[in-house]
Coordinates of C-alpha atoms and ligand atoms in Angstrom, one line a residue:
M1 CA -66.2 -16.4 -45.3
P2 CA -66.1 -18.6 -42.2
A3 CA -67.1 -22.1 -42.6
E4 CA -69.2 -24.2 -40.2
R5 CA -67.4 -25.3 -37.1
Y6 CA -67.6 -29.0 -35.9
E7 CA -68.0 -27.9 -32.4
E8 CA -71.3 -26.2 -33.5
S9 CA -72.4 -29.2 -35.4
Y10 CA -75.2 -31.9 -34.8
L11 CA -72.5 -34.6 -35.2
Y12 CA -70.5 -32.9 -32.3
R13 CA -73.7 -32.9 -30.0
L14 CA -74.4 -36.6 -31.2
R15 CA -71.0 -37.7 -30.1
H16 CA -71.0 -36.0 -26.8
S17 CA -74.4 -37.6 -26.1
A18 CA -73.0 -40.9 -26.9
A19 CA -70.3 -40.5 -24.6
H20 CA -73.0 -39.9 -21.8
L21 CA -74.8 -42.9 -23.0
M22 CA -71.7 -44.9 -22.7
A23 CA -71.2 -43.5 -19.1
Q24 CA -74.8 -44.5 -18.2
A25 CA -74.1 -48.1 -19.5
V26 CA -70.7 -48.3 -17.5
Q27 CA -72.4 -47.1 -14.5
E28 CA -75.1 -49.6 -14.6
L29 CA -72.6 -52.5 -15.3
F30 CA -69.9 -51.4 -12.9
P31 CA -71.8 -49.5 -10.1
K32 CA -68.7 -48.4 -8.2
V33 CA -67.0 -46.4 -11.0
Q34 CA -66.2 -42.7 -10.7
L35 CA -66.8 -40.5 -13.8
S36 CA -64.8 -37.7 -14.7
I37 CA -65.0 -35.9 -18.2
G38 CA -66.6 -37.2 -21.5
P39 CA -66.0 -34.8 -24.4
P40 CA -66.5 -35.4 -28.1
V41 CA -63.1 -35.5 -30.0
E42 CA -62.1 -35.2 -33.6
N43 CA -63.4 -38.6 -34.9
G44 CA -65.5 -39.8 -31.9
F45 CA -65.8 -39.3 -28.2
Y46 CA -64.2 -40.7 -25.0
Y47 CA -65.0 -40.9 -21.3
D48 CA -62.3 -41.1 -18.6
I49 CA -63.7 -43.2 -15.7
D50 CA -62.1 -44.5 -12.6
F51 CA -62.8 -48.4 -12.3
P52 CA -62.3 -50.1 -9.1
Q53 CA -60.9 -53.0 -11.1
P54 CA -59.2 -52.9 -14.4
L55 CA -61.3 -52.9 -17.4
R56 CA -60.6 -55.4 -20.1
E57 CA -60.9 -55.1 -24.0
E58 CA -63.6 -57.8 -23.8
D59 CA -65.9 -55.7 -21.5
L60 CA -66.4 -53.3 -24.4
A61 CA -68.8 -55.7 -26.2
R62 CA -70.7 -55.9 -23.0
I63 CA -71.0 -52.0 -22.5
E64 CA -71.7 -51.5 -26.2
K65 CA -74.7 -53.9 -25.9
R66 CA -76.1 -52.1 -23.0
M67 CA -75.7 -48.8 -25.1
K68 CA -77.9 -50.4 -27.7
E69 CA -80.5 -51.3 -25.2
L70 CA -80.4 -47.9 -23.4
S71 CA -80.7 -45.9 -26.8
K72 CA -83.8 -47.8 -27.9
L73 CA -85.5 -46.9 -24.6
D74 CA -85.8 -43.5 -26.2
Q75 CA -84.6 -41.6 -23.0
R76 CA -85.2 -37.9 -23.0
I77 CA -82.1 -36.0 -22.6
V78 CA -83.1 -32.9 -20.3
R79 CA -81.0 -30.0 -19.2
T80 CA -81.3 -28.4 -15.8
E81 CA -79.5 -25.3 -14.5
V82 CA -79.0 -25.1 -11.0
S83 CA -77.0 -22.9 -8.5
R84 CA -73.5 -24.0 -7.2
E85 CA -75.0 -25.1 -4.0
E86 CA -77.7 -27.1 -5.6
A87 CA -75.1 -28.5 -8.0
K88 CA -73.0 -29.7 -5.1
A89 CA -76.0 -31.2 -3.2
M90 CA -76.9 -33.1 -6.5
I91 CA -73.4 -34.5 -6.9
L92 CA -73.3 -36.0 -3.4
D93 CA -76.9 -37.3 -3.4
P94 CA -76.7 -41.0 -3.6
A95 CA -80.6 -41.0 -4.5
I96 CA -79.7 -39.4 -7.8
P97 CA -78.4 -42.2 -10.3
G98 CA -74.9 -41.4 -11.2
N99 CA -74.1 -39.4 -8.1
G100 CA -73.4 -39.7 -4.5
P101 CA -70.5 -39.3 -2.0
D102 CA -68.5 -42.5 -3.1
V103 CA -68.4 -41.3 -6.9
A104 CA -68.1 -37.5 -6.4
E105 CA -64.4 -37.0 -6.5
F106 CA -63.9 -35.6 -9.9
K107 CA -67.3 -34.1 -10.5
L108 CA -66.6 -31.7 -7.3
Q109 CA -63.4 -30.7 -8.7
L110 CA -65.0 -30.2 -12.0
L111 CA -67.5 -28.2 -10.2
D112 CA -65.0 -26.0 -8.4
A113 CA -63.2 -25.3 -11.9
I114 CA -66.2 -23.9 -13.3
P115 CA -65.8 -20.0 -13.0
E116 CA -68.1 -17.7 -11.1
G117 CA -71.0 -16.4 -13.2
E118 CA -70.9 -19.4 -15.7
A119 CA -74.0 -21.4 -15.9
I120 CA -73.8 -24.8 -14.2
S121 CA -76.0 -27.5 -15.8
F122 CA -76.8 -31.2 -15.5
Y123 CA -77.9 -33.5 -18.2
D124 CA -80.5 -36.0 -17.2
Q125 CA -81.1 -39.2 -19.3
Q126 CA -84.6 -40.1 -18.1
R127 CA -87.5 -42.4 -19.0
T128 CA -90.6 -43.6 -17.2
D129 CA -91.1 -47.3 -17.4
R130 CA -94.5 -49.3 -17.7
E131 CA -95.0 -49.2 -14.0
G132 CA -94.8 -45.5 -14.0
T133 CA -91.1 -45.6 -12.3
L134 CA -88.8 -42.9 -13.3
H135 CA -85.3 -43.8 -14.3
R136 CA -82.6 -41.5 -14.5
F137 CA -78.9 -40.9 -15.2
V138 CA -77.6 -37.5 -14.2
D139 CA -74.2 -36.0 -15.1
L140 CA -72.8 -32.6 -14.4
C141 CA -72.0 -31.3 -18.0
R142 CA -71.8 -28.1 -19.9
G143 CA -73.7 -29.8 -23.0
P144 CA -75.1 -29.3 -25.4
H145 CA -76.9 -32.6 -26.3
V146 CA -79.1 -34.3 -28.7
E147 CA -82.7 -34.5 -27.5
S148 CA -83.2 -38.3 -27.0
T149 CA -81.0 -41.3 -26.8
K150 CA -82.8 -42.9 -29.5
E151 CA -80.9 -40.6 -31.8
I152 CA -77.5 -42.2 -30.9
K153 CA -77.9 -45.3 -33.1
H154 CA -74.6 -45.8 -35.2
F155 CA -71.7 -46.1 -32.8
K156 CA -69.0 -48.3 -31.8
L157 CA -66.5 -48.6 -28.8
M158 CA -62.9 -48.6 -30.3
S159 CA -60.3 -48.9 -27.4
I160 CA -59.1 -48.6 -24.0
A161 CA -56.0 -46.3 -22.9
G162 CA -54.8 -45.0 -19.6
A163 CA -55.2 -41.2 -19.0
Y164 CA -54.1 -39.1 -16.1
W165 CA -56.8 -37.0 -14.5
R166 CA -56.4 -33.5 -15.9
G167 CA -53.4 -34.8 -18.0
D168 CA -51.1 -34.6 -15.0
V169 CA -48.7 -37.5 -14.5
R170 CA -48.8 -36.7 -10.7
N171 CA -52.8 -37.6 -10.8
K172 CA -54.5 -40.7 -10.6
Q173 CA -54.6 -42.7 -13.8
L174 CA -58.0 -43.2 -15.0
T175 CA -59.4 -45.5 -17.9
R176 CA -60.2 -43.8 -21.1
I177 CA -62.6 -45.5 -23.3
Y178 CA -62.6 -44.4 -26.9
G179 CA -65.7 -44.5 -29.2
T180 CA -67.1 -43.2 -32.4
A181 CA -70.6 -42.3 -33.4
F182 CA -72.0 -41.1 -36.7
E183 CA -75.5 -39.9 -38.1
T184 CA -75.8 -43.0 -40.6
A185 CA -74.8 -46.5 -40.7
D186 CA -73.1 -45.9 -43.9
E187 CA -70.8 -43.2 -42.5
L188 CA -69.8 -45.4 -39.7
E189 CA -69.2 -48.3 -41.9
N190 CA -66.8 -46.1 -44.1
Y191 CA -65.0 -44.9 -41.1
L192 CA -64.4 -48.3 -39.8
H193 CA -63.1 -49.4 -43.3
M194 CA -60.9 -46.4 -43.5
L195 CA -59.3 -47.3 -40.2
E196 CA -58.5 -50.7 -41.6
E197 CA -57.0 -49.1 -44.5
A198 CA -55.2 -46.7 -42.4
K199 CA -53.5 -49.6 -40.7
K200 CA -51.9 -50.8 -43.8
R201 CA -50.8 -47.3 -44.7
D202 CA -49.3 -46.5 -41.4
H203 CA -46.1 -44.6 -42.0
R204 CA -44.3 -46.4 -39.3
L205 CA -44.9 -49.9 -40.9
L206 CA -44.2 -48.6 -44.3
G207 CA -41.3 -46.5 -43.2
R208 CA -39.5 -49.7 -42.0
E209 CA -40.8 -51.9 -45.1
L210 CA -39.6 -49.2 -47.6
G211 CA -36.4 -48.4 -45.8
L212 CA -37.1 -44.8 -45.2
F213 CA -36.3 -44.3 -41.5
M214 CA -35.6 -46.3 -38.3
F215 CA -35.4 -45.7 -34.6
S216 CA -33.0 -47.0 -32.3
P217 CA -33.4 -47.3 -28.3
R218 CA -29.6 -46.5 -28.1
V219 CA -30.3 -43.3 -30.0
G220 CA -33.5 -42.3 -28.0
T221 CA -37.2 -41.8 -28.1
G222 CA -38.5 -39.7 -31.0
L223 CA -35.1 -39.3 -32.6
P224 CA -35.3 -40.9 -36.2
L225 CA -32.3 -42.1 -38.2
W226 CA -33.0 -41.4 -41.8
L227 CA -32.0 -44.4 -44.0
P228 CA -30.7 -43.8 -47.7
K229 CA -34.1 -44.0 -49.4
G230 CA -35.9 -41.7 -46.7
A231 CA -32.9 -39.3 -47.0
M232 CA -33.3 -39.3 -50.7
L233 CA -37.1 -38.4 -50.3
R234 CA -36.0 -35.5 -47.8
H235 CA -33.4 -34.3 -50.4
V236 CA -36.0 -34.2 -53.3
M237 CA -38.6 -32.4 -51.2
T238 CA -36.0 -29.7 -49.9
D239 CA -34.7 -29.3 -53.4
F240 CA -37.9 -28.7 -54.9
L241 CA -38.9 -26.2 -52.1
Q242 CA -35.5 -24.5 -52.2
Q243 CA -36.0 -24.0 -56.0
E244 CA -39.6 -22.6 -55.6
Q245 CA -38.4 -20.3 -53.0
L246 CA -35.3 -19.0 -55.0
K247 CA -37.8 -18.2 -57.6
R248 CA -39.9 -16.1 -55.2
G249 CA -36.7 -14.1 -54.0
Y250 CA -36.0 -16.0 -50.7
L251 CA -32.5 -16.1 -49.3
P252 CA -30.9 -19.1 -47.7
V253 CA -29.3 -18.8 -44.1
V254 CA -28.0 -21.5 -41.9
T255 CA -28.0 -21.2 -38.1
P256 CA -26.7 -23.4 -35.2
A257 CA -28.3 -26.1 -33.2
I258 CA -27.7 -24.4 -29.8
A259 CA -27.7 -20.9 -28.6
N260 CA -27.1 -18.9 -25.4
I261 CA -30.2 -18.9 -23.4
K262 CA -30.2 -15.0 -23.3
L263 CA -31.3 -15.2 -27.1
Y264 CA -34.5 -17.1 -25.8
E265 CA -35.1 -14.8 -22.9
K266 CA -35.1 -11.9 -25.3
S267 CA -37.6 -13.9 -27.6
G268 CA -39.9 -14.8 -24.6
H269 CA -39.6 -18.5 -25.4
I270 CA -38.2 -19.1 -22.1
I271 CA -41.5 -18.0 -20.3
N272 CA -43.7 -19.2 -23.0
Y273 CA -42.2 -22.4 -24.3
R274 CA -40.1 -23.7 -21.6
D275 CA -42.0 -27.1 -21.1
K276 CA -41.0 -28.0 -24.9
M277 CA -37.2 -27.4 -24.4
F278 CA -34.7 -29.9 -23.5
P279 CA -32.9 -29.4 -20.2
F280 CA -30.4 -26.6 -20.3
M281 CA -26.5 -27.2 -20.4
E282 CA -23.6 -25.0 -19.4
D283 CA -20.3 -24.2 -20.8
E284 CA -16.9 -23.6 -18.9
E285 CA -17.8 -19.9 -18.3
R286 CA -21.0 -21.0 -16.6
E287 CA -23.0 -19.5 -19.5
T288 CA -26.2 -21.6 -20.1
Y289 CA -27.0 -23.0 -23.5
I290 CA -30.1 -24.5 -24.9
L291 CA -30.9 -26.8 -27.8
K292 CA -32.9 -24.8 -30.1
P293 CA -36.7 -25.4 -30.4
M294 CA -37.4 -22.9 -33.0
N295 CA -35.2 -21.0 -35.8
C296 CA -36.9 -17.6 -35.5
P297 CA -34.6 -15.6 -32.9
F298 CA -31.6 -16.7 -35.1
H299 CA -33.1 -15.1 -38.3
I300 CA -34.0 -12.0 -36.3
E301 CA -30.3 -11.7 -35.1
I302 CA -29.1 -11.7 -38.7
Y303 CA -31.8 -9.1 -39.7
A304 CA -30.7 -7.0 -36.6
S305 CA -27.0 -7.3 -37.6
H306 CA -26.9 -3.9 -39.4
M307 CA -29.4 -1.1 -40.2
R308 CA -31.9 -1.6 -43.0
S309 CA -33.5 0.6 -45.3
Y310 CA -37.1 0.3 -46.7
R311 CA -35.4 -0.4 -49.9
D312 CA -34.2 -3.7 -48.6
L313 CA -37.4 -5.0 -47.7
P314 CA -39.0 -7.5 -47.8
I315 CA -36.2 -9.7 -46.7
R316 CA -37.0 -13.4 -46.7
Y317 CA -34.6 -15.7 -44.9
A318 CA -35.0 -19.5 -45.4
E319 CA -33.5 -22.3 -43.7
F320 CA -34.1 -26.2 -43.5
G321 CA -33.6 -25.7 -39.6
T322 CA -33.5 -28.8 -37.5
V323 CA -35.0 -28.2 -34.0
H324 CA -35.8 -30.3 -30.9
R325 CA -38.8 -30.2 -28.6
Y326 CA -39.0 -32.0 -25.4
E327 CA -42.3 -34.1 -26.2
Q328 CA -43.4 -36.5 -23.6
S329 CA -42.3 -40.0 -24.3
G330 CA -46.0 -41.0 -24.2
E331 CA -46.8 -38.5 -27.0
V332 CA -44.2 -39.3 -29.5
T333 CA -45.7 -40.8 -32.6
G334 CA -43.1 -42.2 -35.2
I335 CA -41.9 -39.1 -37.3
L336 CA -45.3 -37.2 -36.8
R337 CA -44.6 -36.2 -33.5
A338 CA -40.7 -36.7 -33.0
R339 CA -38.4 -34.9 -30.6
G340 CA -35.9 -33.9 -33.4
F341 CA -37.4 -32.8 -36.7
T342 CA -36.5 -30.3 -39.7
Q343 CA -38.8 -27.3 -40.3
D344 CA -38.9 -25.9 -43.8
D345 CA -38.8 -22.5 -42.0
A346 CA -38.5 -18.9 -43.3
H347 CA -39.0 -15.6 -41.9
L348 CA -40.0 -12.6 -43.9
F349 CA -39.4 -9.3 -42.7
V350 CA -41.7 -6.6 -44.2
T351 CA -43.1 -3.1 -44.1
P352 CA -46.7 -2.5 -43.2
D353 CA -47.4 -1.8 -46.7
Q354 CA -46.0 -5.0 -47.8
L355 CA -47.8 -7.2 -45.5
I356 CA -50.7 -8.3 -47.3
E357 CA -49.0 -8.8 -50.7
E358 CA -46.2 -10.9 -48.9
F359 CA -48.7 -13.0 -46.9
V360 CA -50.6 -13.6 -50.2
G361 CA -47.3 -14.5 -51.8
V362 CA -46.6 -17.0 -49.1
V363 CA -50.1 -18.7 -49.3
D364 CA -49.6 -18.7 -52.9
L365 CA -46.3 -20.8 -52.5
M366 CA -48.0 -23.1 -50.1
Q367 CA -50.8 -23.9 -52.7
A368 CA -48.2 -24.5 -55.4
V369 CA -46.3 -26.9 -52.9
L370 CA -49.4 -28.9 -52.1
K371 CA -50.4 -29.0 -55.7
K372 CA -47.2 -30.6 -56.6
L373 CA -47.3 -33.0 -53.9
G374 CA -50.7 -34.1 -55.1
L375 CA -52.5 -32.9 -52.0
T376 CA -55.5 -31.1 -53.4
Q377 CA -58.0 -31.2 -50.6
Y378 CA -57.5 -28.9 -47.7
R379 CA -59.2 -26.3 -45.6
V380 CA -58.0 -23.1 -44.0
R381 CA -57.9 -22.3 -40.4
V382 CA -57.3 -18.8 -39.1
G383 CA -56.1 -19.2 -35.3
V384 CA -56.7 -16.2 -33.3
K385 CA -56.0 -15.4 -29.7
D386 CA -58.1 -16.8 -26.9
P387 CA -59.4 -13.7 -25.2
H388 CA -59.6 -15.4 -21.8
S389 CA -55.9 -16.5 -21.8
D390 CA -52.8 -14.7 -20.8
K391 CA -50.2 -17.0 -22.7
Y392 CA -49.8 -14.3 -25.3
V393 CA -47.2 -11.5 -25.7
G394 CA -47.9 -8.1 -27.2
D395 CA -50.5 -5.3 -27.1
D396 CA -54.0 -5.8 -28.4
E397 CA -53.5 -3.2 -31.2
N398 CA -50.8 -5.5 -32.9
W399 CA -52.9 -8.5 -32.5
E400 CA -55.9 -6.9 -34.1
A401 CA -53.6 -5.4 -36.9
A402 CA -52.2 -8.9 -37.6
T403 CA -55.6 -10.6 -37.5
A404 CA -57.2 -8.1 -39.9
A405 CA -54.1 -8.6 -42.0
I406 CA -54.7 -12.5 -42.4
K407 CA -58.4 -12.0 -43.0
N408 CA -57.6 -9.5 -45.6
A409 CA -55.2 -11.7 -47.4
C410 CA -57.8 -14.6 -47.3
D411 CA -60.4 -12.4 -48.8
K412 CA -58.0 -11.4 -51.5
L413 CA -57.1 -15.0 -52.4
G414 CA -60.9 -15.9 -52.2
L415 CA -60.0 -18.6 -49.5
E416 CA -62.9 -19.9 -47.4
Y417 CA -61.6 -20.2 -43.7
E418 CA -62.5 -21.0 -40.1
L419 CA -61.7 -18.9 -37.3
S420 CA -60.5 -20.8 -34.2
E421 CA -60.0 -19.0 -31.0
G422 CA -57.0 -20.3 -28.9
D423 CA -55.1 -21.5 -32.0
A424 CA -52.6 -18.6 -32.3
A425 CA -49.1 -18.8 -31.7
F426 CA -48.1 -17.0 -28.5
Y427 CA -46.6 -14.1 -30.6
G428 CA -49.2 -13.9 -33.2
P429 CA -52.3 -15.1 -35.2
K430 CA -51.8 -17.8 -37.8
L431 CA -53.2 -19.5 -40.7
D432 CA -53.0 -23.3 -40.9
L433 CA -53.7 -25.5 -44.0
I434 CA -55.6 -28.5 -42.9
I435 CA -55.2 -31.3 -45.5
K436 CA -57.6 -34.1 -46.1
D437 CA -55.9 -37.2 -47.3
A438 CA -56.8 -40.1 -49.5
L439 CA -58.8 -41.8 -46.5
G440 CA -60.4 -38.5 -45.7
R441 CA -58.3 -38.1 -42.5
E442 CA -57.3 -34.5 -41.6
W443 CA -53.6 -33.4 -41.2
Q444 CA -52.7 -30.0 -39.9
M445 CA -49.6 -29.1 -41.9
G446 CA -48.3 -25.8 -43.3
T447 CA -48.5 -22.6 -41.4
V448 CA -48.1 -19.0 -41.7
Q449 CA -47.9 -16.6 -38.8
V450 CA -48.0 -12.6 -38.8
D451 CA -46.0 -11.2 -35.8
Y452 CA -45.6 -7.8 -34.7
N453 CA -44.4 -8.8 -31.3
L454 CA -40.9 -10.5 -31.8
P455 CA -39.8 -7.4 -33.8
E456 CA -40.8 -5.3 -30.8
R457 CA -39.1 -7.5 -28.4
F458 CA -35.9 -7.4 -30.3
D459 CA -36.4 -3.6 -31.2
L460 CA -36.0 -4.2 -35.0
E461 CA -36.0 -1.2 -37.4
Y462 CA -35.5 -0.2 -40.8
I463 CA -35.2 3.5 -42.1
G464 CA -38.3 4.5 -43.8
E465 CA -38.8 6.8 -46.9
D466 CA -39.3 9.6 -44.3
S467 CA -35.7 8.8 -43.0
K468 CA -37.1 7.9 -39.9
P469 CA -36.9 4.4 -38.0
H470 CA -39.9 2.1 -38.3
R471 CA -40.8 -1.3 -37.1
P472 CA -40.8 -4.1 -39.5
I473 CA -43.5 -7.0 -39.4
M474 CA -42.4 -10.5 -39.4
I475 CA -44.1 -13.6 -41.3
H476 CA -43.0 -16.8 -40.0
R477 CA -44.1 -19.7 -42.4
A478 CA -43.4 -23.4 -43.1
P479 CA -45.4 -25.0 -46.2
F480 CA -44.6 -28.5 -45.4
G481 CA -44.9 -27.8 -41.5
S482 CA -41.8 -30.1 -41.0
L483 CA -40.2 -32.6 -43.4
E484 CA -40.9 -35.5 -41.0
R485 CA -44.7 -34.7 -40.7
M486 CA -44.8 -34.1 -44.6
I487 CA -43.0 -37.4 -45.4
G488 CA -45.5 -39.1 -42.9
L489 CA -48.3 -37.7 -44.7
L490 CA -47.3 -38.4 -48.1
T491 CA -46.2 -42.1 -47.1
E492 CA -49.9 -42.7 -46.0
Q493 CA -51.6 -40.8 -48.6
Y494 CA -49.8 -42.8 -51.3
A495 CA -49.4 -46.1 -49.3
G496 CA -45.7 -45.8 -50.1
A497 CA -46.3 -45.6 -53.8
F498 CA -44.9 -42.0 -54.2
P499 CA -45.5 -40.3 -57.4
F500 CA -42.7 -40.7 -60.0
W501 CA -40.8 -37.4 -59.5
L502 CA -40.9 -38.0 -55.6
S503 CA -40.1 -41.6 -55.5
P504 CA -36.6 -42.3 -53.7
N505 CA -35.7 -44.9 -56.3
Q506 CA -37.5 -44.4 -59.5
I507 CA -36.4 -47.1 -61.7
A508 CA -34.9 -50.7 -60.8
I509 CA -32.8 -52.4 -63.4
L510 CA -33.1 -56.1 -63.2
P511 CA -30.6 -58.1 -65.2
I512 CA -31.7 -61.6 -65.6
A513 CA -28.3 -63.4 -65.4
D514 CA -24.6 -62.3 -64.6
R515 CA -24.0 -61.8 -68.4
H516 CA -26.6 -59.0 -68.6
I517 CA -25.0 -57.1 -65.6
E518 CA -22.7 -55.1 -67.8
K519 CA -25.4 -53.9 -70.0
A520 CA -27.4 -53.1 -66.9
Q521 CA -24.7 -50.8 -65.5
E522 CA -24.5 -49.0 -68.9
V523 CA -28.1 -48.3 -69.0
A524 CA -28.2 -47.2 -65.4
E525 CA -25.3 -44.8 -66.0
C526 CA -27.1 -43.3 -69.1
L527 CA -30.3 -42.8 -66.9
R528 CA -28.3 -41.1 -64.1
G529 CA -26.9 -38.7 -66.7
T530 CA -30.5 -37.7 -67.7
I531 CA -32.1 -34.8 -66.0
Y532 CA -35.7 -35.3 -65.1
D533 CA -37.7 -32.5 -63.3
T534 CA -34.4 -30.7 -62.9
R535 CA -32.7 -33.7 -61.0
P536 CA -30.7 -36.7 -62.3
L537 CA -33.1 -39.6 -62.5
R538 CA -32.5 -42.3 -59.4
V539 CA -31.7 -45.9 -60.4
S540 CA -30.7 -49.0 -58.8
V541 CA -29.3 -52.2 -60.3
D542 CA -30.2 -55.5 -58.8
E543 CA -27.1 -57.7 -59.4
R544 CA -28.0 -60.6 -56.8
R545 CA -28.3 -64.1 -58.1
E546 CA -32.0 -64.4 -57.6
T547 CA -34.7 -65.5 -59.9
L548 CA -36.2 -62.8 -62.1
G549 CA -39.6 -63.4 -60.4
K550 CA -38.2 -62.7 -56.9
K551 CA -36.5 -59.6 -58.2
I552 CA -39.7 -58.3 -59.7
R553 CA -41.7 -59.0 -56.5
E554 CA -39.2 -57.1 -54.3
A555 CA -39.0 -54.1 -56.7
Q556 CA -42.9 -54.2 -56.6
L557 CA -43.0 -54.3 -52.8
Q558 CA -40.4 -51.5 -52.6
K559 CA -43.2 -49.6 -54.8
T560 CA -40.5 -48.8 -57.5
P561 CA -42.3 -46.9 -60.4
F562 CA -40.6 -48.6 -63.3
M563 CA -38.6 -51.8 -63.6
L564 CA -36.3 -52.5 -66.7
I565 CA -35.5 -56.2 -67.4
I566 CA -32.4 -57.1 -69.4
G567 CA -32.1 -60.7 -70.9
D568 CA -30.5 -62.4 -74.0
K569 CA -33.1 -61.0 -76.3
D570 CA -32.8 -57.5 -75.1
L571 CA -28.9 -57.6 -75.7
E572 CA -29.5 -58.7 -79.3
D573 CA -32.2 -56.3 -80.1
G574 CA -30.9 -53.3 -78.2
T575 CA -34.3 -53.3 -76.0
L576 CA -35.4 -53.5 -72.5
G577 CA -38.4 -55.2 -70.9
V578 CA -40.4 -52.4 -69.1
R579 CA -42.8 -53.0 -66.2
S580 CA -44.6 -50.2 -64.4
R581 CA -45.7 -50.3 -60.8
E582 CA -49.4 -49.5 -61.8
E583 CA -49.8 -51.2 -65.0
G584 CA -47.5 -54.4 -65.2
D585 CA -45.8 -55.4 -68.2
L586 CA -45.4 -52.8 -71.0
G587 CA -43.4 -55.1 -73.3
A588 CA -39.9 -54.5 -74.9
M589 CA -38.8 -51.1 -76.0
T590 CA -35.7 -49.0 -76.7
L591 CA -34.3 -46.7 -74.1
S592 CA -35.5 -43.5 -75.7
D593 CA -39.0 -45.0 -76.2
F594 CA -39.0 -45.7 -72.4
L595 CA -37.9 -42.2 -71.6
G596 CA -40.8 -40.9 -73.6
K597 CA -43.0 -43.0 -71.4
L598 CA -42.0 -41.1 -68.3
P599 CA -44.8 -38.8 -66.9
H600 CA -44.4 -35.3 -67.7
P601 CA -42.8 -33.4 -64.5
S602 CA -45.5 -30.8 -64.2
A603 CA -48.1 -33.5 -64.3
S604 CA -46.2 -35.3 -61.7
Ligands
ZN701 ZN1 -70.7 -34.0 -21.1
ZN702 ZN1 -40.5 -18.4 -36.5

């Protein structure tokens, strides 16, 4: 069952209209500005505007004030459809507020970009004042909008950023003003509160404070260095997923970081993915090599290394494969969008008969993974081909079969999903899980793709029951998306206080004085010998000559789930002073009583 799309919602229209209201206010306050585009976006809207003088953050309050006034004037928002010639004349007409030859640069280009045969429309914010004079603000726009500016009540301007016209660095840099709007005051307030909370949970900040990862300018943009605690988190997560995969019949493989360009010519990545690849390199025989942006072609080579029979299928090759993608330096964001990252990748080679069942199996694995990670709220998006684009490979028949298989599998699982045109991979449609975090923000994470096209490009075969060659179908999947993205999400989800099973350091042992260190080490050794959730417990001992208060504070700041305090009385009684991150002091108890207090692994 497809769910309602944001793009078709009232909120979307409201935000788009708020962008126009802002443009109107800006134009009144700064008459020489040139408007370009002002669309709604995920959490609000923006408008890209060319200002003759730089805009300052302080100006936002003035613009917002004028927007409030304009909103109350109850301006009707009227759509008019015109011909291309009329549109051009309107854009160039200085008598129409918001238009004229001095401010037409971008609007004329936008008009040119509207395909022949598509409707051309203007939206006119108009009111008649007491003297009977008509006031207007007219903007070339596809719409749709709400009916009156008075509907736009609960909004806020958020920030200013630079944005190149049409996203191209060779073009003029415009000023982007971001804002947000909601239907009710409560929703707006909740959103602003969430942003405050999000700042405190920012994974870049917590990543540094908790010693998970770092960046160094000497290493380079978007290339994280994983510190011991972050690397431990990665280890626990990969180990957990590896075990789930082994239970489900996956086979591990390992492939290199670079490959001959011919591999990626064959896969089609060179044509379809080149702008995301690092510059090429050459060896002494003048062969060109590239740093791998994706693991798929390597796994395909392994499959193709000998003839397969239908009895061998399905084959499920899994690899925690580190890839590098050339993200523009301005787009790199902590570990969420890095230039080097590790995918929890796997490729399944299946017969047509196995496709739906295997797809269902993958989604089932993804659901089990999310449950264990405590991510219980998510929606499903099925990304299909944009019928107007030519960026895809493969014939329509294959695309249809792949899309039908995904829909079938969703129906079988009883999953509600939203169809999204243009969100497919270049070789096939895909299903994405979009997770809602503790603050209600959405993150696109795990993905499954059905692919008939790469098997064709690589001429993959298996011998069927009929002794004839057949083409297998590939499923690409990554339940985490990447380790980096998932760790970024989990860090913000838990504000760094990871569940016990996942915490990089689960127990901090705090001896009060030097004479308690020996006992502390003994307890640590015993705990490290204890298997919890299939792995040895992770324990640290704070041997520094600091006060107990300071040691507790630091362990608390490091969000360590349990602290075990050892003093004279404990040596005498054979006990430990137990503190928990959430509940504080739990009193003195024996080591085995403490072990009984650990959360059950399956409950995380
Ligand atoms: Zn618009
Ligand atoms: Zn792949």
